[in-house]
PDB file of C-alpha atoms in Angstrom:
ATOM      1  CA  MET M  13      -0.204   0.511  -0.162  1.00 38.00           C
ATOM      2  CA  HIS M  14       0.831   3.165  -0.952  1.00 39.00           C
ATOM      3  CA  MET M  15       1.612   5.478   1.945  1.00 42.00           C
ATOM      4  CA  GLY M  16      -0.011   8.516   2.079  1.00 53.00           C
ATOM      5  CA  SER M  17      -2.694   9.901   0.058  1.00 70.00           C
ATOM      6  CA  LEU M  18      -0.701  11.198  -2.817  1.00 74.00           C
ATOM      7  CA  ASN M  19       0.875   8.463  -4.772  1.00 84.00           C
ATOM      8  CA  MET M  20      -2.843   6.423  -5.019  1.00 95.00           C
ATOM      9  CA  ARG M  21      -3.208   4.194  -7.642  1.00 97.00           C
ATOM     10  CA  PHE M  22      -6.060   2.383  -9.167  1.00 98.00           C
ATOM     11  CA  ALA M  23      -7.425   0.354 -11.264  1.00 98.00           C
ATOM     12  CA  ILE M  24     -11.082   0.736 -13.090  1.00 98.00           C
ATOM     13  CA  LEU M  25     -12.408  -3.026 -14.256  1.00 98.00           C
ATOM     14  CA  MET M  26     -14.503  -1.088 -17.433  1.00 98.00           C
ATOM     15  CA  THR M  27     -17.976  -3.826 -18.180  1.00 98.00           C
ATOM     16  CA  ASN M  28     -19.379  -0.941 -20.305  1.00 97.00           C
ATOM     17  CA  THR M  29     -19.994  -3.808 -23.170  1.00 96.00           C
ATOM     18  CA  ASP M  30     -21.621   0.001 -25.492  1.00 94.00           C
ATOM     19  CA  GLU M  31     -19.706   0.065 -28.726  1.00 95.00           C
ATOM     20  CA  SER M  32     -22.366   1.303 -30.598  1.00 94.00           C
ATOM     21  CA  ALA M  33     -21.734   4.660 -32.551  1.00 96.00           C
ATOM     22  CA  PHE M  34     -23.142   6.451 -30.035  1.00 96.00           C
ATOM     23  CA  ALA M  35     -20.358   5.149 -27.466  1.00 95.00           C
ATOM     24  CA  HIS M  36     -17.113   6.272 -29.883  1.00 95.00           C
ATOM     25  CA  ARG M  37     -18.616   9.298 -30.529  1.00 96.00           C
ATOM     26  CA  HIS M  38     -18.060   9.796 -25.764  1.00 96.00           C
ATOM     27  CA  PRO M  39     -15.575   9.948 -23.264  1.00 95.00           C
ATOM     28  CA  LYS M  40     -15.169   6.065 -22.281  1.00 95.00           C
ATOM     29  CA  ASP M  41     -16.049   4.905 -18.960  1.00 96.00           C
ATOM     30  CA  GLY M  42     -12.353   4.790 -18.053  1.00 97.00           C
ATOM     31  CA  GLU M  43     -12.447   8.663 -19.202  1.00 97.00           C
ATOM     32  CA  LYS M  44     -15.637   9.429 -17.491  1.00 97.00           C
ATOM     33  CA  PHE M  45     -14.240   8.249 -13.667  1.00 98.00           C
ATOM     34  CA  THR M  46     -10.592   9.157 -14.056  1.00 98.00           C
ATOM     35  CA  ALA M  47     -12.351  12.271 -14.127  1.00 98.00           C
ATOM     36  CA  LEU M  48     -14.747  12.529 -11.797  1.00 98.00           C
ATOM     37  CA  ILE M  49     -12.316  11.134  -9.307  1.00 98.00           C
ATOM     38  CA  GLN M  50      -9.614  13.378 -10.387  1.00 97.00           C
ATOM     39  CA  MET M  51     -11.862  16.583 -10.445  1.00 97.00           C
ATOM     40  CA  ALA M  52     -11.440  15.970  -5.753  1.00 97.00           C
ATOM     41  CA  ARG M  53      -7.889  14.325  -6.277  1.00 97.00           C
ATOM     42  CA  PRO M  54      -6.288  14.940  -9.368  1.00 97.00           C
ATOM     43  CA  GLU M  55      -2.927  13.175  -8.285  1.00 96.00           C
ATOM     44  CA  TRP M  56      -4.324  10.265  -8.407  1.00 97.00           C
ATOM     45  CA  ARG M  57      -3.911   7.773 -10.697  1.00 97.00           C
ATOM     46  CA  PHE M  58      -6.229   4.971 -12.854  1.00 98.00           C
ATOM     47  CA  ASP M  59      -5.476   2.225 -14.819  1.00 98.00           C
ATOM     48  CA  VAL M  60      -8.013   0.733 -16.747  1.00 98.00           C
ATOM     49  CA  TYR M  61      -9.158  -2.970 -17.512  1.00 98.00           C
ATOM     50  CA  ALA M  62     -12.171  -3.575 -20.640  1.00 98.00           C
ATOM     51  CA  VAL M  63     -12.962  -6.840 -17.857  1.00 98.00           C
ATOM     52  CA  LYS M  64     -15.927  -6.583 -20.528  1.00 98.00           C
ATOM     53  CA  ASP M  65     -12.552  -8.229 -23.267  1.00 98.00           C
ATOM     54  CA  GLY M  66     -11.955 -10.849 -20.878  1.00 98.00           C
ATOM     55  CA  VAL M  67      -9.264  -8.084 -19.126  1.00 98.00           C
ATOM     56  CA  PHE M  68      -7.512  -8.004 -15.739  1.00 98.00           C
ATOM     57  CA  PRO M  69      -5.144  -7.186 -13.775  1.00 98.00           C
ATOM     58  CA  GLU M  70      -2.112  -9.245 -13.254  1.00 97.00           C
ATOM     59  CA  ASN M  71      -2.723  -8.804  -9.447  1.00 97.00           C
ATOM     60  CA  ILE M  72      -5.605  -6.630  -8.031  1.00 97.00           C
ATOM     61  CA  GLY M  73      -3.153  -6.513  -4.545  1.00 96.00           C
ATOM     62  CA  PHE M  74      -0.989  -3.919  -6.369  1.00 95.00           C
ATOM     63  CA  TYR M  75      -3.804  -1.471  -6.882  1.00 97.00           C
ATOM     64  CA  ASP M  76      -4.217   1.020  -4.172  1.00 96.00           C
ATOM     65  CA  GLY M  77      -8.129  -0.120  -4.865  1.00 98.00           C
ATOM     66  CA  ALA M  78     -10.543  -0.790  -7.673  1.00 98.00           C
ATOM     67  CA  MET M  79     -13.742   1.162  -9.779  1.00 98.00           C
ATOM     68  CA  ILE M  80     -16.439  -1.122 -11.089  1.00 98.00           C
ATOM     69  CA  THR M  81     -17.804   0.760 -13.940  1.00 98.00           C
ATOM     70  CA  GLY M  82     -21.587   0.637 -15.243  1.00 97.00           C
ATOM     71  CA  SER M  83     -23.130  -1.579 -18.469  1.00 96.00           C
ATOM     72  CA  PRO M  84     -25.653  -2.264 -20.717  1.00 95.00           C
ATOM     73  CA  ALA M  85     -24.461  -5.738 -19.813  1.00 96.00           C
ATOM     74  CA  SER M  86     -26.389  -7.880 -17.308  1.00 97.00           C
ATOM     75  CA  THR M  87     -24.224  -8.887 -13.674  1.00 98.00           C
ATOM     76  CA  ARG M  88     -27.070 -12.029 -14.365  1.00 97.00           C
ATOM     77  CA  SER M  89     -26.067 -12.466 -17.450  1.00 96.00           C
ATOM     78  CA  GLY M  90     -23.895 -16.361 -16.566  1.00 95.00           C
ATOM     79  CA  ALA M  91     -20.861 -15.162 -19.580  1.00 97.00           C
ATOM     80  CA  PRO M  92     -17.460 -15.840 -18.804  1.00 98.00           C
ATOM     81  CA  TRP M  93     -16.529 -12.111 -17.883  1.00 98.00           C
ATOM     82  CA  VAL M  94     -19.587 -11.854 -15.658  1.00 98.00           C
ATOM     83  CA  ALA M  95     -18.209 -14.964 -13.393  1.00 98.00           C
ATOM     84  CA  GLN M  96     -14.507 -13.880 -13.237  1.00 98.00           C
ATOM     85  CA  LEU M  97     -15.312 -10.640 -11.994  1.00 98.00           C
ATOM     86  CA  LEU M  98     -17.483 -12.037  -9.357  1.00 98.00           C
ATOM     87  CA  ASP M  99     -14.575 -13.957  -8.333  1.00 98.00           C
ATOM     88  CA  VAL M 100     -12.445 -11.534  -8.421  1.00 98.00           C
ATOM     89  CA  ILE M 101     -15.247  -9.060  -6.089  1.00 98.00           C
ATOM     90  CA  ARG M 102     -14.812 -11.477  -4.359  1.00 98.00           C
ATOM     91  CA  GLN M 103     -11.086 -11.735  -3.731  1.00 98.00           C
ATOM     92  CA  MET M 104     -11.014  -8.189  -3.148  1.00 98.00           C
ATOM     93  CA  HIS M 105     -13.634  -8.876  -0.069  1.00 98.00           C
ATOM     94  CA  ALA M 106     -11.076 -11.227   1.023  1.00 97.00           C
ATOM     95  CA  MET M 107      -8.215  -8.677   0.918  1.00 96.00           C
ATOM     96  CA  ARG M 108     -10.303  -5.940   2.328  1.00 97.00           C
ATOM     97  CA  LEU M 109      -8.942  -4.032  -0.599  1.00 98.00           C
ATOM     98  CA  PRO M 110     -11.112  -0.649  -1.108  1.00 98.00           C
ATOM     99  CA  LEU M 111     -13.994  -1.227  -4.021  1.00 98.00           C
ATOM    100  CA  PHE M 112     -15.969   1.533  -5.824  1.00 98.00           C
ATOM    101  CA  GLY M 113     -18.868  -0.121  -8.117  1.00 98.00           C
ATOM    102  CA  ALA M 114     -21.603   2.021 -10.187  1.00 98.00           C
ATOM    103  CA  CYS M 115     -24.805   0.356 -11.754  1.00 97.00           C
ATOM    104  CA  PHE M 116     -23.378  -2.588 -13.034  1.00 98.00           C
ATOM    105  CA  GLY M 117     -20.591  -2.794 -10.217  1.00 98.00           C
ATOM    106  CA  HIS M 118     -22.820  -1.587  -7.156  1.00 98.00           C
ATOM    107  CA  GLN M 119     -25.065  -5.541  -8.742  1.00 98.00           C
ATOM    108  CA  ALA M 120     -22.368  -7.123  -9.239  1.00 98.00           C
ATOM    109  CA  ILE M 121     -20.571  -6.320  -5.854  1.00 98.00           C
ATOM    110  CA  ALA M 122     -23.682  -7.102  -4.666  1.00 98.00           C
ATOM    111  CA  LEU M 123     -24.438 -10.656  -6.973  1.00 98.00           C
ATOM    112  CA  ALA M 124     -20.533 -11.813  -5.477  1.00 98.00           C
ATOM    113  CA  LEU M 125     -21.073 -11.912  -1.608  1.00 98.00           C
ATOM    114  CA  GLY M 126     -24.831 -12.975  -2.093  1.00 98.00           C
ATOM    115  CA  GLY M 127     -27.308 -10.394  -2.732  1.00 98.00           C
ATOM    116  CA  GLU M 128     -29.750 -10.888  -4.965  1.00 98.00           C
ATOM    117  CA  VAL M 129     -30.674  -8.775  -8.393  1.00 98.00           C
ATOM    118  CA  ASP M 130     -34.122  -8.583 -10.591  1.00 97.00           C
ATOM    119  CA  ASN M 131     -36.284  -6.630 -12.987  1.00 96.00           C
ATOM    120  CA  LEU M 132     -37.232  -2.913 -10.962  1.00 93.00           C
ATOM    121  CA  PRO M 133     -40.752  -3.689 -10.702  1.00 90.00           C
ATOM    122  CA  GLY M 134     -42.124   0.294 -11.959  1.00 87.00           C
ATOM    123  CA  GLY M 135     -39.820   0.054 -14.895  1.00 87.00           C
ATOM    124  CA  TRP M 136     -37.309   2.294 -16.420  1.00 89.00           C
ATOM    125  CA  VAL M 137     -35.625   4.641 -14.222  1.00 93.00           C
ATOM    126  CA  HIS M 138     -33.224   7.851 -16.273  1.00 94.00           C
ATOM    127  CA  GLY M 139     -32.695  10.851 -15.264  1.00 96.00           C
ATOM    128  CA  ARG M 140     -31.394  12.450 -12.272  1.00 97.00           C
ATOM    129  CA  THR M 141     -32.750  10.705  -9.524  1.00 97.00           C
ATOM    130  CA  GLU M 142     -33.281  11.656  -5.920  1.00 97.00           C
ATOM    131  CA  ASN M 143     -31.266   9.462  -3.501  1.00 98.00           C
ATOM    132  CA  GLN M 144     -32.228   9.618  -0.089  1.00 98.00           C
ATOM    133  CA  LEU M 145     -28.664   9.761   2.299  1.00 98.00           C
ATOM    134  CA  VAL M 146     -30.029   6.615   4.963  1.00 97.00           C
ATOM    135  CA  ALA M 147     -26.564   6.096   6.406  1.00 97.00           C
ATOM    136  CA  ARG M 148     -23.742   9.579   7.068  1.00 96.00           C
ATOM    137  CA  PRO M 149     -19.596   7.113   7.437  1.00 97.00           C
ATOM    138  CA  GLU M 150     -16.881  10.355   8.162  1.00 97.00           C
ATOM    139  CA  TRP M 151     -16.045  10.660   4.022  1.00 98.00           C
ATOM    140  CA  ALA M 152     -20.111  10.969   3.225  1.00 97.00           C
ATOM    141  CA  SER M 153     -19.893  13.918   6.201  1.00 96.00           C
ATOM    142  CA  ASP M 154     -20.699  16.630   3.134  1.00 95.00           C
ATOM    143  CA  LEU M 155     -22.976  15.485   1.057  1.00 97.00           C
ATOM    144  CA  PRO M 156     -26.635  17.266   1.170  1.00 97.00           C
ATOM    145  CA  GLU M 157     -29.377  14.611   2.580  1.00 98.00           C
ATOM    146  CA  VAL M 158     -31.203  13.970  -0.343  1.00 98.00           C
ATOM    147  CA  VAL M 159     -28.010  13.426  -3.192  1.00 98.00           C
ATOM    148  CA  SER M 160     -28.698  13.551  -6.916  1.00 98.00           C
ATOM    149  CA  ILE M 161     -27.092  11.498  -9.450  1.00 98.00           C
ATOM    150  CA  TYR M 162     -27.621  10.825 -12.471  1.00 97.00           C
ATOM    151  CA  GLY M 163     -29.047   7.388 -12.998  1.00 96.00           C
ATOM    152  CA  SER M 164     -30.394   4.373 -16.150  1.00 95.00           C
ATOM    153  CA  HIS M 165     -31.011   1.474 -15.371  1.00 94.00           C
ATOM    154  CA  VAL M 166     -33.764  -1.537 -15.311  1.00 93.00           C
ATOM    155  CA  GLU M 167     -32.306  -3.481 -12.758  1.00 96.00           C
ATOM    156  CA  TYR M 168     -31.797  -3.102  -8.610  1.00 97.00           C
ATOM    157  CA  VAL M 169     -30.278  -4.945  -6.023  1.00 98.00           C
ATOM    158  CA  ARG M 170     -33.218  -6.361  -4.354  1.00 97.00           C
ATOM    159  CA  THR M 171     -31.065  -7.474  -1.036  1.00 98.00           C
ATOM    160  CA  LEU M 172     -28.374  -6.581  -0.219  1.00 98.00           C
ATOM    161  CA  PRO M 173     -25.940  -9.454   0.571  1.00 98.00           C
ATOM    162  CA  LYS M 174     -24.853 -10.116   4.027  1.00 95.00           C
ATOM    163  CA  GLY M 175     -23.512  -7.289   6.081  1.00 96.00           C
ATOM    164  CA  ALA M 176     -24.198  -5.224   4.315  1.00 98.00           C
ATOM    165  CA  GLN M 177     -25.521  -1.122   5.378  1.00 98.00           C
ATOM    166  CA  PRO M 178     -27.248   0.380   3.570  1.00 98.00           C
ATOM    167  CA  LEU M 179     -26.104   3.875   1.791  1.00 98.00           C
ATOM    168  CA  MET M 180     -28.965   5.631  -0.153  1.00 98.00           C
ATOM    169  CA  SER M 181     -31.855   4.611  -0.545  1.00 98.00           C
ATOM    170  CA  ARG M 182     -35.221   5.333  -3.222  1.00 95.00           C
ATOM    171  CA  ALA M 183     -38.386   4.724  -3.407  1.00 85.00           C
ATOM    172  CA  ASP M 184     -38.540   1.062  -2.213  1.00 82.00           C
ATOM    173  CA  HIS M 185     -34.866   0.095  -2.377  1.00 93.00           C
ATOM    174  CA  THR M 186     -32.300   0.806  -1.361  1.00 97.00           C
ATOM    175  CA  THR M 187     -29.702   2.282  -4.237  1.00 98.00           C
ATOM    176  CA  GLY M 188     -26.194   2.108  -2.702  1.00 98.00           C
ATOM    177  CA  PHE M 189     -24.712   0.778  -0.163  1.00 98.00           C
ATOM    178  CA  MET M 190     -21.412  -0.749   2.540  1.00 98.00           C
ATOM    179  CA  ILE M 191     -19.834  -3.041   3.564  1.00 98.00           C
ATOM    180  CA  GLY M 192     -17.101  -3.075   6.771  1.00 97.00           C
ATOM    181  CA  ASP M 193     -14.669   0.011   5.501  1.00 96.00           C
ATOM    182  CA  HIS M 194     -14.014  -1.275   2.478  1.00 98.00           C
ATOM    183  CA  ILE M 195     -16.460  -1.458  -0.022  1.00 98.00           C
ATOM    184  CA  ALA M 196     -19.374   1.165  -1.611  1.00 98.00           C
ATOM    185  CA  THR M 197     -21.271   1.119  -4.558  1.00 98.00           C
ATOM    186  CA  SER M 198     -23.452   3.808  -5.722  1.00 98.00           C
ATOM    187  CA  GLN M 199     -27.181   2.713  -8.148  1.00 98.00           C
ATOM    188  CA  HIS M 200     -26.203   5.179 -10.381  1.00 98.00           C
ATOM    189  CA  HIS M 201     -23.521   7.151 -12.214  1.00 97.00           C
ATOM    190  CA  PRO M 202     -21.935   9.989 -10.578  1.00 98.00           C
ATOM    191  CA  GLU M 203     -19.631   9.482 -13.729  1.00 98.00           C
ATOM    192  CA  MET M 204     -22.199  10.867 -15.406  1.00 97.00           C
ATOM    193  CA  THR M 205     -21.757  14.631 -17.133  1.00 96.00           C
ATOM    194  CA  HIS M 206     -25.145  16.951 -17.893  1.00 96.00           C
ATOM    195  CA  ALA M 207     -23.608  16.809 -21.316  1.00 95.00           C
ATOM    196  CA  PHE M 208     -23.271  12.583 -21.112  1.00 96.00           C
ATOM    197  CA  ILE M 209     -26.836  11.796 -20.300  1.00 96.00           C
ATOM    198  CA  CYS M 210     -28.091  14.589 -22.215  1.00 96.00           C
ATOM    199  CA  ALA M 211     -26.977  12.916 -24.812  1.00 96.00           C
ATOM    200  CA  LEU M 212     -27.587   9.358 -23.589  1.00 95.00           C
ATOM    201  CA  THR M 213     -31.248  10.238 -23.647  1.00 96.00           C
ATOM    202  CA  GLU M 214     -31.673  11.264 -27.037  1.00 96.00           C
ATOM    203  CA  GLU M 215     -29.811   8.108 -27.275  1.00 95.00           C
ATOM    204  CA  LEU M 216     -32.036   5.871 -25.910  1.00 94.00           C
ATOM    205  CA  ARG M 217     -35.845   7.501 -26.479  1.00 95.00           C
ATOM    206  CA  GLN M 218     -37.124   4.767 -28.431  1.00 95.00           C
ATOM    207  CA  GLN M 219     -36.068   1.928 -26.491  1.00 92.00           C
ATOM    208  CA  MET M 220     -37.377   4.136 -23.065  1.00 91.00           C
ATOM    209  CA  GLY M 221     -40.464   5.467 -25.155  1.00 93.00           C
ATOM    210  CA  PRO M 222     -42.528   8.277 -24.146  1.00 95.00           C
ATOM    211  CA  GLU M 223     -43.287   8.241 -20.465  1.00 94.00           C
ATOM    212  CA  VAL M 224     -39.103   7.818 -19.443  1.00 92.00           C
ATOM    213  CA  TYR M 225     -38.043  10.057 -21.880  1.00 96.00           C
ATOM    214  CA  ALA M 226     -41.080  13.318 -20.891  1.00 96.00           C
ATOM    215  CA  ARG M 227     -39.584  12.179 -16.914  1.00 94.00           C
ATOM    216  CA  ALA M 228     -36.277  11.788 -17.967  1.00 95.00           C
ATOM    217  CA  GLN M 229     -36.129  15.287 -20.179  1.00 95.00           C
ATOM    218  CA  GLU M 230     -38.247  17.661 -17.761  1.00 96.00           C
ATOM    219  CA  SER M 231     -35.897  16.012 -14.882  1.00 96.00           C
ATOM    220  CA  LEU M 232     -33.016  17.277 -16.604  1.00 96.00           C
ATOM    221  CA  ALA M 233     -33.695  20.585 -15.756  1.00 94.00           C
ATOM    222  CA  GLN M 234     -32.218  20.731 -12.165  1.00 92.00           C
ATOM    223  CA  GLU M 235     -28.457  20.372 -11.006  1.00 91.00           C
ATOM    224  CA  VAL M 236     -27.318  16.732  -9.961  1.00 96.00           C
ATOM    225  CA  ASP M 237     -23.584  17.138  -5.972  1.00 96.00           C
ATOM    226  CA  GLN M 238     -20.803  16.024  -9.046  1.00 97.00           C
ATOM    227  CA  PRO M 239     -18.571  17.703  -6.998  1.00 97.00           C
ATOM    228  CA  ALA M 240     -19.545  16.919  -3.845  1.00 97.00           C
ATOM    229  CA  LEU M 241     -19.952  12.732  -5.316  1.00 98.00           C
ATOM    230  CA  ALA M 242     -15.972  13.312  -6.114  1.00 98.00           C
ATOM    231  CA  GLU M 243     -14.714  14.639  -2.957  1.00 98.00           C
ATOM    232  CA  ALA M 244     -16.634  11.793  -1.071  1.00 98.00           C
ATOM    233  CA  ILE M 245     -15.744   8.116  -2.917  1.00 98.00           C
ATOM    234  CA  ALA M 246     -12.095  10.237  -2.718  1.00 98.00           C
ATOM    235  CA  ARG M 247     -12.019  10.311   1.016  1.00 98.00           C
ATOM    236  CA  PHE M 248     -14.024   6.562   1.031  1.00 98.00           C
ATOM    237  CA  PHE M 249     -10.968   5.213  -1.013  1.00 98.00           C
ATOM    238  CA  GLU M 250      -9.081   7.647   1.673  1.00 97.00           C
ATOM    239  CA  ALA M 251     -10.381   6.330   4.609  1.00 96.00           C
ATOM    240  CA  ALA M 252     -10.563   2.612   3.699  1.00 97.00           C
ATOM    241  CA  SER M 253      -6.333   2.845   2.675  1.00 94.00           C
ATOM    242  CA  ALA M 254      -6.033   3.486   5.949  1.00 93.00           C
ATOM    243  CA  ASN M 255      -7.619   1.194   7.601  1.00 89.00           C
ATOM    244  CA  ARG M 256      -6.668  -1.741   6.350  1.00 85.00           C
ATOM    245  CA  GLY M 257      -3.479  -1.971   8.631  1.00 69.00           C
ATOM    246  CA  ARG M 258      -5.773  -2.338  11.080  1.00 64.00           C
ATOM    247  CA  PRO M 259      -7.388  -5.718  12.222  1.00 56.00           C
ATOM    248  CA  ALA M 260     -10.905  -6.777  11.388  1.00 53.00           C
ATOM    249  CA  ASP M 261     -13.901  -6.351  13.545  1.00 49.00           C
ATOM    250  CA  PRO M 262     -14.307  -9.886  15.412  1.00 44.00           C
ATOM    251  CA  SER M 263     -17.107 -11.056  14.313  1.00 42.00           C
ATOM    252  CA  PRO M 264     -20.382 -10.625  17.121  1.00 37.00           C
TER     253      PRO M 264
END
């Protein structure tokens, strides 16, 4: 582990399977997550692995932590790369290596550690989402009570893994959870910029149908809490790294 937070280096496990013309016109997820965290910690370094193509870090323990991106793929697809990713998540959990997952990442972490993923009962959620902060760890001290994040999903974590504590919730489900001090997740997309979600909304207009589209358009008139989220995630990694050297709490 690097000493101090100046030289921290992270793996971005890129799961986004979208190779459409739209995807090629916009920054890839590795760039988006790098830009997000560098808003708060410009000196941190990131290596991107296209895990969706079967490209994984040789030794995940080399890194100070990892982030798992979103994807139109399903965590329940049974694809070989998904199975391998679930194994890596279990390995990181056993090592208490700091891990943050967004959207697909949030669902994959839940699934890998014994939770359940299902189709969202109310159908597609897309646009600006408001999430009630239901826990306030030290690293989230500057987040507002209601956290606004762009989202786009049709699946959700129905059952949290054992030992998980809800972090955020929306409507009738958990939209972010923590396990110990080394795992944190968000169902939604802190890395998405306003320009990108607007473009994505147009791209998916036919698929999502007129009602979801109209709701999404209306929601995009207001800002999200991106700088506060960047700072919170950076502090999460710093706190998780600092705690790694300490013995784990004994199980009750």
